[in-house]
Amino acid sequence: MKKTFNPPSVRRPFGNYNHGLLVPPGASLLVTSGQLGIALDDSIPPDVTSQAELCFEAIKAILDEAGMDFSDVIRISGFVTKREDFPAYMAVRDRYTLDPKPVSTLIIVGGFTRPEFLVEVEVTAAKVM
């Protein structure tokens, strides 16, 4: 059982995440590479919502192959190229995350390997086997 930490001496989280998450001993750990908003046919949607959905669907497939799901995700790192894309990205993130909510970081970056990419997401997951 994962334990969450949101001390009263620290401002509550800005969104649907926790400040800290403790994973019990014996958990298997999965770390993903950053997933970009690109489809199997190499198409790249023009908007951050569609790209974020592709990122999270790719992560879902990786989790599934590892025998995990979004309830096992303990950390999400999201990267967007524009500050105004925060709400759209967070809405997609919130649709996929389950309780206990993972810890989360969202960073504005100057760009990715191709200018069409607007978002990249990576996760760490842990599951007691």
Coordinates of N, CA, C and O in Angstrom, one line a residue:
M1 N 0.8 -1.2 0.0 CA 0.0 0.0 0.0 C 0.9 1.2 0.0 O 1.8 1.4 0.8
K2 N 0.7 2.1 -1.0 CA 1.4 3.4 -1.0 C 0.8 4.4 0.0 O -0.4 4.4 0.3
K3 N 1.7 5.2 0.6 CA 1.2 6.2 1.5 C 1.5 7.6 1.0 O 2.6 7.8 0.5
T4 N 0.5 8.4 1.1 CA 0.7 9.8 0.6 C 1.1 10.8 1.7 O 0.8 10.5 2.9
F5 N 1.8 11.8 1.3 CA 2.2 12.9 2.2 C 1.9 14.2 1.7 O 2.4 14.6 0.6
N6 N 1.1 15.0 2.4 CA 0.7 16.4 2.1 C 0.7 17.1 3.5 O -0.3 17.4 4.0
P7 N 1.9 17.4 4.0 CA 2.0 18.0 5.3 C 1.2 19.3 5.4 O 1.2 20.1 4.5
P8 N 0.6 19.5 6.6 CA -0.1 20.8 6.8 C 0.8 22.0 6.7 O 0.3 23.1 6.5
S9 N 2.1 21.8 6.9 CA 3.1 22.9 6.9 C 3.5 23.3 5.5 O 4.3 24.2 5.3
V10 N 3.0 22.6 4.5 CA 3.3 22.8 3.0 C 2.0 23.1 2.3 O 1.0 22.5 2.6
R11 N 2.0 24.2 1.5 CA 0.8 24.6 0.7 C 0.3 23.3 0.0 O 1.0 22.6 -0.6
R12 N -1.1 23.2 0.0 CA -1.7 22.0 -0.6 C -1.3 22.0 -2.1 O -1.1 23.1 -2.7
P13 N -1.3 20.9 -2.8 CA -1.0 20.8 -4.2 C -1.9 21.7 -5.0 O -3.1 21.9 -4.7
F14 N -1.4 22.2 -6.1 CA -2.2 23.0 -7.0 C -3.2 22.2 -7.8 O -4.1 22.8 -8.4
G15 N -3.0 20.9 -7.9 CA -3.9 20.1 -8.7 C -4.1 18.7 -8.1 O -3.9 18.5 -6.9
N16 N -4.5 17.8 -9.0 CA -4.7 16.4 -8.6 C -3.5 15.6 -8.5 O -3.2 14.8 -9.4
Y17 N -2.7 15.9 -7.5 CA -1.4 15.1 -7.2 C -1.1 15.2 -5.8 O -1.8 16.0 -5.1
N18 N -0.2 14.5 -5.3 CA 0.3 14.5 -3.9 C 1.7 15.0 -3.9 O 2.5 14.9 -4.8
H19 N 2.1 15.6 -2.7 CA 3.5 16.1 -2.6 C 4.5 15.0 -2.4 O 5.6 15.1 -2.9
G20 N 4.1 13.9 -1.7 CA 4.9 12.8 -1.5 C 4.2 11.5 -1.6 O 3.0 11.5 -1.3
L21 N 4.9 10.4 -2.0 CA 4.3 9.1 -2.1 C 5.3 8.1 -1.7 O 6.4 8.1 -2.3
L22 N 5.1 7.3 -0.7 CA 6.0 6.3 -0.2 C 5.6 5.0 -0.7 O 4.4 4.5 -0.6
V23 N 6.6 4.3 -1.3 CA 6.3 3.0 -1.9 C 6.9 1.9 -0.9 O 8.0 2.1 -0.4
P24 N 6.1 0.9 -0.7 CA 6.6 -0.1 0.3 C 7.7 -1.0 -0.2 O 7.9 -1.1 -1.4
P25 N 8.5 -1.6 0.7 CA 9.6 -2.4 0.3 C 9.0 -3.6 -0.6 O 7.9 -4.0 -0.4
G26 N 9.9 -4.1 -1.5 CA 9.5 -5.2 -2.3 C 8.7 -4.8 -3.6 O 8.3 -5.7 -4.3
A27 N 8.5 -3.6 -3.8 CA 7.8 -3.2 -5.0 C 8.7 -3.3 -6.3 O 9.9 -3.0 -6.2
S28 N 8.1 -3.7 -7.4 CA 8.7 -3.6 -8.7 C 8.6 -2.2 -9.2 O 7.6 -1.6 -9.1
L29 N 9.7 -1.8 -9.8 CA 9.8 -0.4 -10.3 C 9.8 -0.4 -11.8 O 10.6 -1.1 -12.4
L30 N 9.0 0.5 -12.5 CA 9.0 0.7 -13.9 C 9.2 2.1 -14.2 O 8.5 3.0 -13.6
V31 N 10.2 2.4 -15.1 CA 10.5 3.8 -15.5 C 10.3 3.9 -17.0 O 10.9 3.1 -17.7
T32 N 9.5 4.8 -17.5 CA 9.3 5.0 -18.9 C 10.2 6.1 -19.5 O 10.6 7.0 -18.7
S33 N 10.5 6.0 -20.7 CA 11.1 7.1 -21.4 C 10.0 8.1 -21.7 O 8.8 7.8 -21.6
G34 N 10.4 9.3 -22.0 CA 9.4 10.3 -22.4 C 8.6 9.9 -23.6 O 9.2 9.4 -24.6
Q35 N 7.3 10.0 -23.5 CA 6.4 9.6 -24.6 C 5.9 10.9 -25.3 O 5.5 11.8 -24.7
L36 N 6.0 10.9 -26.6 CA 5.6 12.1 -27.4 C 4.2 11.8 -28.1 O 3.8 10.7 -28.2
G37 N 3.6 12.9 -28.5 CA 2.3 12.8 -29.1 C 2.3 12.4 -30.6 O 2.0 13.3 -31.5
I38 N 2.8 11.2 -30.9 CA 2.9 10.8 -32.3 C 2.2 9.4 -32.4 O 2.3 8.5 -31.5
A39 N 1.4 9.3 -33.4 CA 0.6 8.0 -33.6 C 1.4 7.0 -34.3 O 2.5 7.3 -34.8
L40 N 0.9 5.7 -34.4 CA 1.6 4.6 -35.0 C 1.9 4.9 -36.5 O 2.9 4.5 -37.0
D41 N 1.0 5.7 -37.2 CA 1.2 6.1 -38.6 C 2.1 7.3 -38.7 O 2.2 7.9 -39.8
D42 N 2.8 7.7 -37.6 CA 3.7 8.9 -37.6 C 3.0 10.2 -37.7 O 3.6 11.2 -37.9
S43 N 1.7 10.2 -37.6 CA 1.0 11.5 -37.7 C 1.1 12.2 -36.3 O 1.2 11.5 -35.3
I44 N 1.1 13.5 -36.3 CA 1.2 14.3 -35.1 C 0.1 15.3 -35.0 O 0.0 16.2 -35.9
P45 N -0.9 15.1 -34.1 CA -2.0 16.1 -34.0 C -1.5 17.5 -33.8 O -0.4 17.7 -33.1
P46 N -2.2 18.5 -34.2 CA -1.8 19.9 -34.1 C -2.0 20.5 -32.7 O -1.5 21.6 -32.4
D47 N -2.8 19.8 -31.8 CA -3.1 20.4 -30.5 C -2.6 19.6 -29.3 O -2.4 18.4 -29.4
V48 N -2.4 20.3 -28.2 CA -1.8 19.7 -27.0 C -2.7 18.6 -26.4 O -2.2 17.6 -25.9
T49 N -4.0 18.8 -26.5 CA -4.9 17.8 -25.9 C -4.7 16.4 -26.6 O -4.5 15.4 -26.0
S50 N -4.8 16.4 -27.9 CA -4.7 15.2 -28.7 C -3.3 14.6 -28.5 O -3.1 13.4 -28.4
Q51 N -2.2 15.4 -28.5 CA -0.9 14.9 -28.3 C -0.8 14.3 -26.9 O -0.2 13.2 -26.7
A52 N -1.3 14.9 -25.9 CA -1.2 14.4 -24.5 C -2.0 13.1 -24.4 O -1.5 12.1 -23.7
E53 N -3.1 13.0 -25.1 CA -3.8 11.7 -25.1 C -3.0 10.6 -25.7 O -3.0 9.5 -25.2
L54 N -2.3 10.9 -26.8 CA -1.4 9.9 -27.4 C -0.3 9.5 -26.4 O 0.1 8.3 -26.3
C55 N 0.3 10.5 -25.7 CA 1.3 10.2 -24.7 C 0.8 9.2 -23.6 O 1.4 8.2 -23.3
F56 N -0.4 9.6 -23.1 CA -0.9 8.7 -22.0 C -1.4 7.4 -22.5 O -1.3 6.4 -21.8
E57 N -1.9 7.3 -23.7 CA -2.2 6.0 -24.3 C -1.0 5.1 -24.5 O -1.0 3.9 -24.2
A58 N 0.1 5.7 -24.9 CA 1.4 5.0 -25.0 C 1.8 4.5 -23.6 O 2.3 3.3 -23.5
I59 N 1.7 5.3 -22.6 CA 2.1 5.0 -21.3 C 1.2 3.8 -20.8 O 1.7 2.9 -20.1
K60 N -0.1 3.9 -21.1 CA -1.0 2.9 -20.7 C -0.6 1.5 -21.3 O -0.6 0.5 -20.6
A61 N -0.2 1.5 -22.5 CA 0.3 0.3 -23.2 C 1.5 -0.3 -22.5 O 1.6 -1.5 -22.3
I62 N 2.5 0.6 -22.2 CA 3.7 0.2 -21.5 C 3.3 -0.4 -20.1 O 3.9 -1.5 -19.7
L63 N 2.5 0.3 -19.4 CA 2.1 -0.2 -18.1 C 1.4 -1.6 -18.2 O 1.7 -2.5 -17.4
D64 N 0.5 -1.7 -19.2 CA -0.2 -3.0 -19.4 C 0.8 -4.1 -19.7 O 0.7 -5.2 -19.1
E65 N 1.7 -3.8 -20.5 CA 2.7 -4.9 -20.9 C 3.5 -5.3 -19.6 O 4.0 -6.4 -19.5
A66 N 3.7 -4.4 -18.7 CA 4.5 -4.7 -17.4 C 3.5 -5.2 -16.4 O 4.0 -5.4 -15.2
G67 N 2.3 -5.5 -16.7 CA 1.3 -6.0 -15.7 C 0.9 -4.9 -14.7 O 0.6 -5.2 -13.5
M68 N 0.9 -3.7 -15.1 CA 0.5 -2.5 -14.2 C -0.6 -1.7 -14.9 O -0.9 -1.9 -16.0
D69 N -1.1 -0.8 -14.1 CA -2.0 0.2 -14.6 C -1.8 1.6 -14.0 O -0.8 1.7 -13.2
F70 N -2.6 2.5 -14.3 CA -2.3 3.9 -13.8 C -2.4 4.0 -12.2 O -1.9 5.0 -11.7
S71 N -3.0 3.0 -11.6 CA -3.0 3.1 -10.1 C -1.6 2.8 -9.5 O -1.3 3.1 -8.4
D72 N -0.7 2.2 -10.4 CA 0.6 2.0 -10.0 C 1.6 3.1 -10.2 O 2.8 3.1 -9.8
V73 N 1.2 4.1 -10.9 CA 2.0 5.3 -11.3 C 2.3 6.1 -10.0 O 1.3 6.5 -9.3
I74 N 3.5 6.3 -9.7 CA 3.9 7.1 -8.5 C 4.4 8.5 -8.8 O 4.5 9.3 -8.0
R75 N 4.9 8.7 -10.1 CA 5.4 10.0 -10.5 C 5.2 10.2 -12.0 O 5.4 9.3 -12.8
I76 N 4.7 11.4 -12.3 CA 4.5 11.9 -13.6 C 5.4 13.1 -13.8 O 5.3 14.1 -13.0
S77 N 6.1 13.1 -14.9 CA 6.8 14.4 -15.3 C 6.3 14.7 -16.7 O 6.3 14.0 -17.7
G78 N 5.7 15.9 -16.8 CA 5.1 16.4 -18.0 C 5.9 17.7 -18.5 O 6.4 18.5 -17.7
F79 N 6.1 17.8 -19.8 CA 6.8 18.9 -20.4 C 6.0 19.5 -21.5 O 5.6 18.7 -22.4
V80 N 5.7 20.7 -21.5 CA 5.0 21.4 -22.5 C 5.8 22.6 -23.0 O 6.7 23.1 -22.3
T81 N 5.5 23.0 -24.3 CA 6.2 24.1 -24.9 C 5.6 25.5 -24.6 O 6.2 26.5 -24.9
K82 N 4.3 25.5 -24.2 CA 3.7 26.8 -23.9 C 2.9 26.8 -22.6 O 2.2 25.8 -22.3
R83 N 3.1 27.9 -21.9 CA 2.4 28.0 -20.6 C 0.9 27.9 -20.7 O 0.2 27.3 -19.9
E84 N 0.3 28.4 -21.8 CA -1.1 28.3 -22.0 C -1.7 26.9 -22.2 O -2.9 26.7 -22.1
D85 N -0.8 25.9 -22.4 CA -1.2 24.5 -22.6 C -1.3 23.8 -21.3 O -1.7 22.6 -21.3
F86 N -0.9 24.4 -20.1 CA -1.0 23.7 -18.8 C -2.4 23.2 -18.6 O -2.5 22.0 -18.3
P87 N -3.5 24.0 -18.7 CA -4.8 23.4 -18.4 C -5.2 22.2 -19.2 O -5.8 21.3 -18.7
A88 N -4.9 22.3 -20.5 CA -5.3 21.2 -21.4 C -4.5 19.9 -21.0 O -5.1 18.8 -21.0
Y89 N -3.2 20.1 -20.8 CA -2.4 18.9 -20.4 C -2.9 18.4 -19.1 O -3.1 17.1 -19.0
M90 N -3.2 19.2 -18.1 CA -3.6 18.7 -16.8 C -4.9 18.0 -16.9 O -5.2 17.1 -16.1
A91 N -5.8 18.5 -17.7 CA -7.1 17.8 -17.9 C -7.0 16.4 -18.4 O -7.6 15.5 -17.9
V92 N -6.1 16.2 -19.3 CA -5.8 14.9 -19.8 C -5.1 14.0 -18.7 O -5.5 12.9 -18.5
R93 N -4.1 14.6 -18.1 CA -3.4 13.9 -17.0 C -4.4 13.4 -15.9 O -4.4 12.3 -15.5
D94 N -5.4 14.3 -15.6 CA -6.3 14.0 -14.5 C -7.3 12.9 -14.9 O -7.8 12.2 -14.1
R95 N -7.6 12.8 -16.2 CA -8.5 11.7 -16.7 C -7.8 10.3 -16.6 O -8.5 9.3 -16.4
Y96 N -6.5 10.3 -16.6 CA -5.8 9.0 -16.6 C -5.3 8.6 -15.2 O -5.2 7.4 -14.9
T97 N -5.0 9.5 -14.3 CA -4.4 9.2 -13.0 C -5.5 8.6 -12.1 O -6.7 9.0 -12.2
L98 N -5.1 7.7 -11.3 CA -6.0 7.1 -10.3 C -5.5 7.3 -8.9 O -4.3 7.8 -8.7
D99 N -6.3 7.0 -7.9 CA -5.9 7.1 -6.5 C -5.0 6.0 -6.1 O -5.2 4.8 -6.5
P100 N -4.0 6.2 -5.2 CA -3.6 7.5 -4.8 C -2.9 8.3 -5.9 O -2.2 7.7 -6.7
K101 N -3.3 9.6 -6.0 CA -2.7 10.4 -7.0 C -1.2 10.4 -6.9 O -0.6 10.5 -5.8
P102 N -0.5 10.3 -8.1 CA 1.0 10.3 -8.0 C 1.5 11.7 -7.7 O 0.8 12.7 -7.7
V103 N 2.8 11.8 -7.5 CA 3.5 13.1 -7.5 C 3.6 13.6 -8.9 O 3.6 12.7 -9.8
S104 N 3.7 14.9 -9.1 CA 3.7 15.3 -10.5 C 4.5 16.6 -10.6 O 4.5 17.5 -9.8
T105 N 5.2 16.7 -11.7 CA 6.0 17.9 -12.1 C 5.6 18.3 -13.5 O 5.5 17.4 -14.4
L106 N 5.4 19.6 -13.8 CA 5.1 20.1 -15.1 C 6.1 21.2 -15.4 O 6.2 22.2 -14.6
I107 N 6.8 21.1 -16.5 CA 7.8 22.1 -16.8 C 7.6 22.6 -18.3 O 7.2 21.9 -19.2
I108 N 7.8 23.9 -18.4 CA 7.8 24.5 -19.8 C 9.2 24.4 -20.3 O 10.2 24.7 -19.7
V109 N 9.3 23.9 -21.6 CA 10.6 23.7 -22.3 C 10.6 24.4 -23.6 O 9.5 24.9 -24.1
G110 N 11.8 24.6 -24.1 CA 11.9 25.4 -25.3 C 11.5 24.6 -26.6 O 11.3 25.2 -27.6
G111 N 11.4 23.3 -26.5 CA 11.0 22.5 -27.6 C 11.5 21.1 -27.5 O 12.2 20.7 -26.5
F112 N 11.1 20.3 -28.5 CA 11.5 18.9 -28.5 C 12.2 18.6 -29.8 O 12.6 19.5 -30.5
T113 N 12.4 17.3 -30.1 CA 13.3 17.0 -31.3 C 12.7 17.4 -32.6 O 13.4 17.6 -33.5
R114 N 11.4 17.6 -32.6 CA 10.7 18.2 -33.8 C 9.8 19.3 -33.4 O 9.1 19.2 -32.3
P115 N 9.7 20.4 -34.1 CA 8.9 21.5 -33.7 C 7.4 21.2 -33.6 O 6.7 21.9 -32.8
E116 N 6.9 20.1 -34.2 CA 5.5 19.8 -34.1 C 5.1 19.3 -32.7 O 3.9 19.3 -32.3
F117 N 6.0 18.7 -32.0 CA 5.7 18.2 -30.7 C 5.5 19.3 -29.7 O 6.2 20.2 -29.5
L118 N 4.4 19.2 -28.9 CA 3.9 20.2 -27.9 C 4.0 19.7 -26.5 O 4.0 20.5 -25.6
V119 N 4.1 18.4 -26.3 CA 4.1 17.8 -25.0 C 4.9 16.5 -25.0 O 4.9 15.8 -26.0
E120 N 5.5 16.2 -23.8 CA 6.1 14.9 -23.6 C 5.9 14.5 -22.2 O 5.8 15.3 -21.3
V121 N 5.6 13.2 -22.0 CA 5.3 12.7 -20.6 C 6.1 11.5 -20.3 O 6.2 10.6 -21.2
E122 N 6.6 11.4 -19.1 CA 7.2 10.2 -18.6 C 6.7 9.8 -17.2 O 6.3 10.7 -16.5
V123 N 6.7 8.6 -16.9 CA 6.2 8.1 -15.6 C 7.1 7.2 -14.9 O 7.9 6.5 -15.6
T124 N 7.0 7.1 -13.6 CA 7.6 6.0 -12.8 C 6.4 5.3 -12.1 O 5.5 5.9 -11.6
A125 N 6.4 4.0 -12.2 CA 5.4 3.2 -11.6 C 6.0 2.2 -10.6 O 7.1 1.7 -10.9
A126 N 5.3 1.8 -9.6 CA 5.8 0.8 -8.6 C 4.6 -0.1 -8.2 O 3.5 0.4 -8.0
K127 N 4.8 -1.4 -8.2 CA 3.8 -2.3 -7.8 C 4.4 -3.4 -6.9 O 5.4 -4.0 -7.3
V128 N 3.7 -3.7 -5.9 CA 4.1 -4.8 -5.0 C 3.7 -6.1 -5.7 O 2.5 -6.3 -6.0
M129 N 4.6 -6.9 -6.0 CA 4.3 -8.2 -6.7 C 4.1 -9.3 -5.8 O 4.4 -9.4 -4.7

